[in-house]
Every structure is written in C-alpha cells, then in structure tokens.
PDB file of C-alpha atoms in Angstrom:
ATOM      1  CA  MET T   1      87.500   7.584  59.710  1.00  0.00           C
ATOM      2  CA  ARG T   2      88.795   7.460  56.112  1.00  0.00           C
ATOM      3  CA  LYS T   3      90.607  10.791  55.870  1.00  0.00           C
ATOM      4  CA  ARG T   4      91.523  13.740  58.024  1.00  0.00           C
ATOM      5  CA  PRO T   5      88.604  16.162  58.278  1.00  0.00           C
ATOM      6  CA  PHE T   6      88.631  19.850  57.501  1.00  0.00           C
ATOM      7  CA  ILE T   7      89.695  21.907  60.529  1.00  0.00           C
ATOM      8  CA  MET T   8      88.763  25.516  61.248  1.00  0.00           C
ATOM      9  CA  VAL T   9      90.288  27.398  64.177  1.00  0.00           C
ATOM     10  CA  ALA T  10      88.240  29.863  66.247  1.00  0.00           C
ATOM     11  CA  PRO T  11      90.933  31.541  68.346  1.00  0.00           C
ATOM     12  CA  ASN T  12      89.111  34.124  70.456  1.00  0.00           C
ATOM     13  CA  GLY T  13      85.326  34.515  70.177  1.00  0.00           C
ATOM     14  CA  ALA T  14      83.319  37.468  71.385  1.00  0.00           C
ATOM     15  CA  ARG T  15      83.521  37.164  75.158  1.00  0.00           C
ATOM     16  CA  ARG T  16      86.835  35.850  76.478  1.00  0.00           C
ATOM     17  CA  GLY T  17      89.879  37.975  77.274  1.00  0.00           C
ATOM     18  CA  LYS T  18      93.405  37.822  78.609  1.00  0.00           C
ATOM     19  CA  ALA T  19      92.100  37.055  82.099  1.00  0.00           C
ATOM     20  CA  ASP T  20      90.757  33.775  80.719  1.00  0.00           C
ATOM     21  CA  HIS T  21      94.030  32.884  78.999  1.00  0.00           C
ATOM     22  CA  PRO T  22      97.057  35.140  78.429  1.00  0.00           C
ATOM     23  CA  ALA T  23      97.603  33.691  74.937  1.00  0.00           C
ATOM     24  CA  LEU T  24      94.081  34.521  73.719  1.00  0.00           C
ATOM     25  CA  PRO T  25      94.577  36.846  70.704  1.00  0.00           C
ATOM     26  CA  LEU T  26      92.732  40.172  70.815  1.00  0.00           C
ATOM     27  CA  THR T  27      94.582  42.675  68.628  1.00  0.00           C
ATOM     28  CA  ILE T  28      94.869  42.268  64.887  1.00  0.00           C
ATOM     29  CA  PRO T  29      98.634  41.553  65.033  1.00  0.00           C
ATOM     30  CA  GLU T  30      97.983  38.891  67.687  1.00  0.00           C
ATOM     31  CA  ILE T  31      95.227  37.338  65.578  1.00  0.00           C
ATOM     32  CA  VAL T  32      97.450  37.289  62.485  1.00  0.00           C
ATOM     33  CA  THR T  33     100.314  35.628  64.365  1.00  0.00           C
ATOM     34  CA  CYS T  34      97.893  33.101  65.857  1.00  0.00           C
ATOM     35  CA  ALA T  35      96.431  32.375  62.421  1.00  0.00           C
ATOM     36  CA  ARG T  36      99.904  31.774  60.973  1.00  0.00           C
ATOM     37  CA  ASP T  37     100.820  29.383  63.786  1.00  0.00           C
ATOM     38  CA  CYS T  38      97.501  27.533  63.629  1.00  0.00           C
ATOM     39  CA  HIS T  39      97.746  27.160  59.860  1.00  0.00           C
ATOM     40  CA  ALA T  40     101.221  25.677  60.276  1.00  0.00           C
ATOM     41  CA  ALA T  41      99.767  23.294  62.880  1.00  0.00           C
ATOM     42  CA  GLY T  42      97.095  22.040  60.480  1.00  0.00           C
ATOM     43  CA  ALA T  43      94.147  24.454  60.522  1.00  0.00           C
ATOM     44  CA  GLY T  44      92.536  24.852  57.105  1.00  0.00           C
ATOM     45  CA  ALA T  45      90.490  27.989  57.863  1.00  0.00           C
ATOM     46  CA  LEU T  46      90.076  30.784  60.419  1.00  0.00           C
ATOM     47  CA  HIS T  47      86.873  31.898  62.135  1.00  0.00           C
ATOM     48  CA  LEU T  48      87.498  35.604  62.663  1.00  0.00           C
ATOM     49  CA  HIS T  49      86.323  37.870  65.480  1.00  0.00           C
ATOM     50  CA  VAL T  50      87.767  41.374  65.776  1.00  0.00           C
ATOM     51  CA  ARG T  51      87.902  43.557  68.889  1.00  0.00           C
ATOM     52  CA  ASP T  52      87.758  47.322  69.320  1.00  0.00           C
ATOM     53  CA  GLY T  53      90.332  49.461  71.136  1.00  0.00           C
ATOM     54  CA  GLN T  54      88.913  48.392  74.491  1.00  0.00           C
ATOM     55  CA  GLY T  55      89.111  44.728  73.597  1.00  0.00           C
ATOM     56  CA  GLN T  56      85.355  44.398  73.104  1.00  0.00           C
ATOM     57  CA  HIS T  57      83.602  42.393  70.379  1.00  0.00           C
ATOM     58  CA  SER T  58      83.105  44.408  67.211  1.00  0.00           C
ATOM     59  CA  LEU T  59      81.395  44.133  63.826  1.00  0.00           C
ATOM     60  CA  ASP T  60      83.169  47.242  62.522  1.00  0.00           C
ATOM     61  CA  PRO T  61      83.722  46.701  58.771  1.00  0.00           C
ATOM     62  CA  GLY T  62      86.866  48.839  58.933  1.00  0.00           C
ATOM     63  CA  LEU T  63      88.450  46.635  61.586  1.00  0.00           C
ATOM     64  CA  TYR T  64      87.434  43.549  59.631  1.00  0.00           C
ATOM     65  CA  ALA T  65      88.918  44.954  56.414  1.00  0.00           C
ATOM     66  CA  GLU T  66      92.196  45.698  58.199  1.00  0.00           C
ATOM     67  CA  ALA T  67      92.356  42.205  59.691  1.00  0.00           C
ATOM     68  CA  LEU T  68      91.489  40.525  56.395  1.00  0.00           C
ATOM     69  CA  ALA T  69      94.161  42.503  54.544  1.00  0.00           C
ATOM     70  CA  ASP T  70      96.841  41.594  57.099  1.00  0.00           C
ATOM     71  CA  LEU T  71      95.773  37.952  57.106  1.00  0.00           C
ATOM     72  CA  ALA T  72      95.843  37.803  53.305  1.00  0.00           C
ATOM     73  CA  GLU T  73      99.408  39.116  53.341  1.00  0.00           C
ATOM     74  CA  THR T  74     100.696  36.776  56.073  1.00  0.00           C
ATOM     75  CA  VAL T  75      98.688  33.595  55.441  1.00  0.00           C
ATOM     76  CA  PRO T  76      97.358  33.950  51.885  1.00  0.00           C
ATOM     77  CA  ASP T  77      96.385  30.280  51.661  1.00  0.00           C
ATOM     78  CA  LEU T  78      94.182  30.376  54.764  1.00  0.00           C
ATOM     79  CA  PRO T  79      90.459  30.979  54.039  1.00  0.00           C
ATOM     80  CA  VAL T  80      88.830  33.347  56.537  1.00  0.00           C
ATOM     81  CA  GLN T  81      85.248  33.291  57.765  1.00  0.00           C
ATOM     82  CA  ILE T  82      84.012  36.384  59.595  1.00  0.00           C
ATOM     83  CA  THR T  83      81.448  36.169  62.362  1.00  0.00           C
ATOM     84  CA  THR T  84      78.271  38.226  62.513  1.00  0.00           C
ATOM     85  CA  GLU T  85      77.658  37.260  66.145  1.00  0.00           C
ATOM     86  CA  ALA T  86      75.503  39.809  67.972  1.00  0.00           C
ATOM     87  CA  ALA T  87      76.890  38.955  71.439  1.00  0.00           C
ATOM     88  CA  GLY T  88      74.098  40.970  73.026  1.00  0.00           C
ATOM     89  CA  ILE T  89      75.442  44.146  71.398  1.00  0.00           C
ATOM     90  CA  TYR T  90      74.295  44.288  67.768  1.00  0.00           C
ATOM     91  CA  ASP T  91      70.866  44.136  66.136  1.00  0.00           C
ATOM     92  CA  VAL T  92      70.153  42.497  62.785  1.00  0.00           C
ATOM     93  CA  ALA T  93      70.453  45.832  60.981  1.00  0.00           C
ATOM     94  CA  ALA T  94      74.041  46.171  62.216  1.00  0.00           C
ATOM     95  CA  GLN T  95      74.781  42.598  61.144  1.00  0.00           C
ATOM     96  CA  TYR T  96      73.302  43.325  57.715  1.00  0.00           C
ATOM     97  CA  ASP T  97      75.314  46.548  57.397  1.00  0.00           C
ATOM     98  CA  CYS T  98      78.514  44.684  58.278  1.00  0.00           C
ATOM     99  CA  LEU T  99      77.864  42.055  55.604  1.00  0.00           C
ATOM    100  CA  THR T 100      76.861  44.468  52.853  1.00  0.00           C
ATOM    101  CA  THR T 101      79.637  46.972  53.566  1.00  0.00           C
ATOM    102  CA  LEU T 102      82.437  44.431  53.928  1.00  0.00           C
ATOM    103  CA  ARG T 103      81.132  41.916  51.362  1.00  0.00           C
ATOM    104  CA  PRO T 104      83.221  39.097  52.820  1.00  0.00           C
ATOM    105  CA  ALA T 105      83.935  35.843  51.041  1.00  0.00           C
ATOM    106  CA  TRP T 106      82.612  33.803  53.962  1.00  0.00           C
ATOM    107  CA  ALA T 107      80.472  34.534  57.019  1.00  0.00           C
ATOM    108  CA  SER T 108      78.759  32.699  59.858  1.00  0.00           C
ATOM    109  CA  ILE T 109      75.171  33.674  60.676  1.00  0.00           C
ATOM    110  CA  ALA T 110      73.162  32.469  63.678  1.00  0.00           C
ATOM    111  CA  VAL T 111      69.601  31.817  62.547  1.00  0.00           C
ATOM    112  CA  ARG T 112      68.181  32.594  65.999  1.00  0.00           C
ATOM    113  CA  GLU T 113      69.817  36.027  65.894  1.00  0.00           C
ATOM    114  CA  THR T 114      68.615  36.794  62.367  1.00  0.00           C
ATOM    115  CA  ALA T 115      65.091  35.782  63.412  1.00  0.00           C
ATOM    116  CA  ARG T 116      64.955  38.850  65.665  1.00  0.00           C
ATOM    117  CA  ASP T 117      64.073  40.860  62.541  1.00  0.00           C
ATOM    118  CA  PRO T 118      61.849  38.716  60.269  1.00  0.00           C
ATOM    119  CA  ASP T 119      61.507  41.532  57.732  1.00  0.00           C
ATOM    120  CA  LEU T 120      65.257  41.950  57.300  1.00  0.00           C
ATOM    121  CA  ALA T 121      66.178  38.259  57.261  1.00  0.00           C
ATOM    122  CA  PRO T 122      65.274  37.690  53.580  1.00  0.00           C
ATOM    123  CA  LYS T 123      67.282  40.753  52.553  1.00  0.00           C
ATOM    124  CA  LEU T 124      70.298  39.561  54.515  1.00  0.00           C
ATOM    125  CA  TYR T 125      70.389  36.153  52.855  1.00  0.00           C
ATOM    126  CA  ALA T 126      69.641  37.635  49.429  1.00  0.00           C
ATOM    127  CA  ALA T 127      72.494  40.111  49.852  1.00  0.00           C
ATOM    128  CA  CYS T 128      74.895  37.297  50.707  1.00  0.00           C
ATOM    129  CA  ALA T 129      73.807  35.379  47.596  1.00  0.00           C
ATOM    130  CA  GLU T 130      74.117  38.450  45.375  1.00  0.00           C
ATOM    131  CA  GLN T 131      77.576  39.445  46.594  1.00  0.00           C
ATOM    132  CA  GLY T 132      78.945  35.899  46.699  1.00  0.00           C
ATOM    133  CA  THR T 133      79.311  35.588  50.467  1.00  0.00           C
ATOM    134  CA  ARG T 134      79.395  31.937  51.480  1.00  0.00           C
ATOM    135  CA  VAL T 135      77.078  31.368  54.466  1.00  0.00           C
ATOM    136  CA  GLN T 136      77.439  28.966  57.363  1.00  0.00           C
ATOM    137  CA  HIS T 137      74.365  28.757  59.607  1.00  0.00           C
ATOM    138  CA  ILE T 138      75.038  28.566  63.351  1.00  0.00           C
ATOM    139  CA  LEU T 139      72.645  26.091  64.985  1.00  0.00           C
ATOM    140  CA  TYR T 140      72.348  25.658  68.745  1.00  0.00           C
ATOM    141  CA  ASP T 141      69.445  23.219  69.021  1.00  0.00           C
ATOM    142  CA  ALA T 142      66.530  21.502  67.263  1.00  0.00           C
ATOM    143  CA  ASP T 143      64.468  24.709  67.310  1.00  0.00           C
ATOM    144  CA  ASP T 144      67.158  26.445  65.269  1.00  0.00           C
ATOM    145  CA  ILE T 145      67.147  23.545  62.806  1.00  0.00           C
ATOM    146  CA  ALA T 146      63.361  23.784  62.457  1.00  0.00           C
ATOM    147  CA  LEU T 147      63.641  27.520  61.834  1.00  0.00           C
ATOM    148  CA  LEU T 148      66.287  26.980  59.161  1.00  0.00           C
ATOM    149  CA  ALA T 149      64.145  24.323  57.470  1.00  0.00           C
ATOM    150  CA  ASP T 150      61.180  26.704  57.423  1.00  0.00           C
ATOM    151  CA  TRP T 151      63.265  29.486  55.905  1.00  0.00           C
ATOM    152  CA  GLN T 152      64.627  27.128  53.276  1.00  0.00           C
ATOM    153  CA  ALA T 153      61.097  26.001  52.402  1.00  0.00           C
ATOM    154  CA  ARG T 154      59.972  29.622  52.082  1.00  0.00           C
ATOM    155  CA  SER T 155      63.056  30.635  50.061  1.00  0.00           C
ATOM    156  CA  ILE T 156      64.216  33.093  52.715  1.00  0.00           C
ATOM    157  CA  VAL T 157      67.466  31.150  52.748  1.00  0.00           C
ATOM    158  CA  GLN T 158      68.809  31.068  49.201  1.00  0.00           C
ATOM    159  CA  PRO T 159      69.766  27.959  47.193  1.00  0.00           C
ATOM    160  CA  GLY T 160      73.302  26.842  47.987  1.00  0.00           C
ATOM    161  CA  GLN T 161      73.221  28.333  51.481  1.00  0.00           C
ATOM    162  CA  ASP T 162      73.239  24.893  53.060  1.00  0.00           C
ATOM    163  CA  ALA T 163      76.338  24.792  55.300  1.00  0.00           C
ATOM    164  CA  VAL T 164      75.753  24.473  59.036  1.00  0.00           C
ATOM    165  CA  LEU T 165      77.684  24.515  62.305  1.00  0.00           C
ATOM    166  CA  PHE T 166      76.322  22.398  65.153  1.00  0.00           C
ATOM    167  CA  VAL T 167      77.202  24.005  68.499  1.00  0.00           C
ATOM    168  CA  LEU T 168      77.490  21.457  71.314  1.00  0.00           C
ATOM    169  CA  GLY T 169      77.238  22.543  74.921  1.00  0.00           C
ATOM    170  CA  ARG T 170      76.672  26.293  74.469  1.00  0.00           C
ATOM    171  CA  TYR T 171      73.490  26.277  76.504  1.00  0.00           C
ATOM    172  CA  ALA T 172      74.291  23.258  78.671  1.00  0.00           C
ATOM    173  CA  THR T 173      74.943  23.599  82.404  1.00  0.00           C
ATOM    174  CA  GLY T 174      78.414  25.020  82.780  1.00  0.00           C
ATOM    175  CA  GLN T 175      78.699  25.122  78.984  1.00  0.00           C
ATOM    176  CA  VAL T 176      80.044  21.579  78.962  1.00  0.00           C
ATOM    177  CA  SER T 177      79.555  19.372  75.908  1.00  0.00           C
ATOM    178  CA  ALA T 178      79.716  15.604  75.349  1.00  0.00           C
ATOM    179  CA  PRO T 179      80.020  13.518  72.159  1.00  0.00           C
ATOM    180  CA  ALA T 180      76.455  12.251  72.642  1.00  0.00           C
ATOM    181  CA  ASP T 181      75.235  15.845  72.165  1.00  0.00           C
ATOM    182  CA  LEU T 182      75.821  15.442  68.431  1.00  0.00           C
ATOM    183  CA  ALA T 183      73.108  12.811  67.984  1.00  0.00           C
ATOM    184  CA  PRO T 184      70.042  15.128  68.122  1.00  0.00           C
ATOM    185  CA  PHE T 185      71.567  17.444  65.514  1.00  0.00           C
ATOM    186  CA  ARG T 186      72.336  14.600  63.139  1.00  0.00           C
ATOM    187  CA  ALA T 187      68.883  13.118  63.669  1.00  0.00           C
ATOM    188  CA  ALA T 188      67.235  16.449  62.854  1.00  0.00           C
ATOM    189  CA  LEU T 189      69.402  17.041  59.736  1.00  0.00           C
ATOM    190  CA  PRO T 190      70.317  13.545  58.492  1.00  0.00           C
ATOM    191  CA  ASP T 191      70.859  14.578  54.868  1.00  0.00           C
ATOM    192  CA  VAL T 192      73.088  17.620  55.373  1.00  0.00           C
ATOM    193  CA  THR T 193      76.467  17.207  53.679  1.00  0.00           C
ATOM    194  CA  ASP T 194      78.308  20.424  54.570  1.00  0.00           C
ATOM    195  CA  TRP T 195      78.405  20.348  58.356  1.00  0.00           C
ATOM    196  CA  MET T 196      80.844  21.278  61.065  1.00  0.00           C
ATOM    197  CA  VAL T 197      80.909  20.914  64.845  1.00  0.00           C
ATOM    198  CA  CYS T 198      82.255  23.059  67.656  1.00  0.00           C
ATOM    199  CA  ALA T 199      82.015  22.083  71.304  1.00  0.00           C
ATOM    200  CA  PHE T 200      82.327  23.851  74.642  1.00  0.00           C
ATOM    201  CA  GLY T 201      84.246  22.564  77.630  1.00  0.00           C
ATOM    202  CA  PRO T 202      87.004  20.022  78.288  1.00  0.00           C
ATOM    203  CA  ALA T 203      85.406  17.360  76.052  1.00  0.00           C
ATOM    204  CA  GLU T 204      85.862  19.621  73.005  1.00  0.00           C
ATOM    205  CA  HIS T 205      88.339  17.328  71.250  1.00  0.00           C
ATOM    206  CA  ALA T 206      86.345  14.186  72.071  1.00  0.00           C
ATOM    207  CA  CYS T 207      83.292  15.804  70.472  1.00  0.00           C
ATOM    208  CA  LEU T 208      85.289  16.798  67.403  1.00  0.00           C
ATOM    209  CA  LEU T 209      86.622  13.277  67.007  1.00  0.00           C
ATOM    210  CA  ALA T 210      83.036  12.003  67.108  1.00  0.00           C
ATOM    211  CA  ALA T 211      82.078  14.525  64.442  1.00  0.00           C
ATOM    212  CA  ALA T 212      85.033  13.540  62.260  1.00  0.00           C
ATOM    213  CA  ASN T 213      84.138   9.874  62.567  1.00  0.00           C
ATOM    214  CA  ALA T 214      80.633  10.734  61.358  1.00  0.00           C
ATOM    215  CA  GLY T 215      81.952  12.659  58.356  1.00  0.00           C
ATOM    216  CA  GLY T 216      81.822  16.201  59.706  1.00  0.00           C
ATOM    217  CA  ALA T 217      84.335  19.039  59.801  1.00  0.00           C
ATOM    218  CA  CYS T 218      85.814  20.372  63.044  1.00  0.00           C
ATOM    219  CA  ARG T 219      86.030  23.860  64.555  1.00  0.00           C
ATOM    220  CA  VAL T 220      88.555  24.032  67.387  1.00  0.00           C
ATOM    221  CA  GLY T 221      90.016  26.829  69.473  1.00  0.00           C
ATOM    222  CA  PHE T 222      89.869  29.140  72.447  1.00  0.00           C
ATOM    223  CA  GLU T 223      86.440  30.529  71.532  1.00  0.00           C
ATOM    224  CA  ASN T 224      85.046  27.206  72.709  1.00  0.00           C
ATOM    225  CA  SER T 225      87.598  25.569  75.008  1.00  0.00           C
ATOM    226  CA  LEU T 226      90.890  26.479  76.649  1.00  0.00           C
ATOM    227  CA  THR T 227      91.865  23.060  77.993  1.00  0.00           C
ATOM    228  CA  ARG T 228      92.594  19.450  77.221  1.00  0.00           C
ATOM    229  CA  GLY T 229      90.183  16.754  78.304  1.00  0.00           C
ATOM    230  CA  ASP T 230      91.923  16.454  81.678  1.00  0.00           C
ATOM    231  CA  GLY T 231      91.534  20.167  82.366  1.00  0.00           C
ATOM    232  CA  THR T 232      95.145  21.084  81.570  1.00  0.00           C
ATOM    233  CA  PRO T 233      95.247  24.425  79.724  1.00  0.00           C
ATOM    234  CA  HIS T 234      96.544  24.469  76.166  1.00  0.00           C
ATOM    235  CA  ALA T 235      99.587  26.717  75.774  1.00  0.00           C
ATOM    236  CA  ASN T 236      97.869  28.523  72.892  1.00  0.00           C
ATOM    237  CA  ASN T 237      95.487  27.935  69.999  1.00  0.00           C
ATOM    238  CA  ALA T 238      98.166  26.285  67.859  1.00  0.00           C
ATOM    239  CA  ALA T 239      98.795  23.768  70.641  1.00  0.00           C
ATOM    240  CA  SER T 240      95.100  22.898  70.678  1.00  0.00           C
ATOM    241  CA  VAL T 241      95.117  22.456  66.901  1.00  0.00           C
ATOM    242  CA  SER T 242      98.223  20.280  67.111  1.00  0.00           C
ATOM    243  CA  ASP T 243      96.718  18.141  69.853  1.00  0.00           C
ATOM    244  CA  LEU T 244      93.543  17.614  67.826  1.00  0.00           C
ATOM    245  CA  MET T 245      95.634  16.789  64.744  1.00  0.00           C
ATOM    246  CA  ARG T 246      97.522  14.101  66.641  1.00  0.00           C
ATOM    247  CA  GLN T 247      94.287  12.518  67.812  1.00  0.00           C
ATOM    248  CA  LEU T 248      92.821  12.637  64.311  1.00  0.00           C
ATOM    249  CA  GLU T 249      95.924  11.080  62.787  1.00  0.00           C
ATOM    250  CA  LYS T 250      95.667   8.192  65.249  1.00  0.00           C
ATOM    251  CA  ALA T 251      92.016   7.742  64.317  1.00  0.00           C
ATOM    252  CA  VAL T 252      92.840   7.666  60.604  1.00  0.00           C
ATOM    253  CA  GLN T 253      95.467   4.911  61.020  1.00  0.00           C
TER     254      GLN T 253
END
C-alpha cells in the first residue's frame, strides 16, 4: 500500500438501534457529535442516514436538510453523502423525490432498488446529473454490476456517474464477509477507478485492508460492523475508525 486510502464512516445505517449498541447515533445531535469525533479520528467523509421521531429510517428531505445544516456548522470540512436506501419502506418515486427536493451534493443509490421502476430510473440519474449530485452506485453482487453496465451502455446512467461501492457479506449467511469476497467484484469491474468497499461482520477491517491494498477506498462504521475481528465491541464509531487507521498506518510503513 503506497498511501493511506480515503475513509468514509457509516455510523448507523437504516436498521440498527440502541439495543444493538448504546453508542449507535440516532438523533441529529448524536450524529453530529459522532461525525465530529470520527473526523478527528481520521474519517474523510460521512455516509448519512437520518431517523424519524420513532427512531425509524427516513428519507424526509426536511430531516436531511436539518442534519446537513448542523453538520456543515460543526464539521464544515467533512463531505457528507446521503443515502437513498429504501430499507423495505420507500419506493423509487420517494427516493427520486428526496433527491430532487434536497438536491444533495452527494448520494448513494442502489441499482437493484432503482431497477424496481425502470421508467423512473433514467429520470433519477438525469436529475442527479442536472443538479450536480455526485452518485455512488451500491453494488451487492455480479448481477448488480451487470445491470449497471447495461444502464451505462444505454445512457440511463449519465457520463461521470462511475463511482461504486462494493458491499461484502450483506447477503452472506449471517451477514459475515471475508477478504476473498472482494475478488468477484474486482473481476467483474477490473477497470473501475473510483471504488469503495464496505463489509459486514467481524472481518470488516480485514476486508477494508484488502481493499486498500488493491487501491480502493474504505467505508467503516456501525452500519456494517460493531466489533473488532475477535468479536470485541468497539466503544463507538470513532474507536472503529481509529482502529482501522492504526492498521492502515502499519500497512503503509
């Protein structure tokens, strides 16, 4: 590894709550504090999920706007990527409305979710291009990669919308990933240059080290894993970022 890779932190996700880990941030003040601490620990960007008053996953543009404003005030140097994850709650129209109402600088979009509405998919990507929203495609397997390639060939996905996130372990038994899980993604997209990896389960950091060694960026945090490789829980998201940073620094030396 020649240099430290880019690190994004994903501190909460759409499904976990305080019962999973008491330090998992749910409210906007908690998310802002977590973002500040993770940035200080070495995170270069934040993957943002917001929750409603009941702690449930939300794509409410108003909640997003509030969170983005508070984050910009507290950690102005930390780029923020919003999620458009459906989480079994939202259809593509709701995802499209979130993107076009909020007009965020950066958003993640799962191609398999957008494919639920083939007629709206071209409009969604065109809207992102028109309003300057940077897109990162969420890819879970080779079928998702094939779908993305088809959409690129048919100009559904716009020029410049090339960034991808490889998700390791999301649909594996027990949602447990391994470094070897990266190989099929890299084989299917050998020429991609803007790529990132996240990984589920206790081998999260091992997978991210493998990605960094191959030239990829890393997404770390409680959305994907709560523990070290030995199963010991991280104290919080910043501790996970710090632990990954230490491992990366050793790899760079």
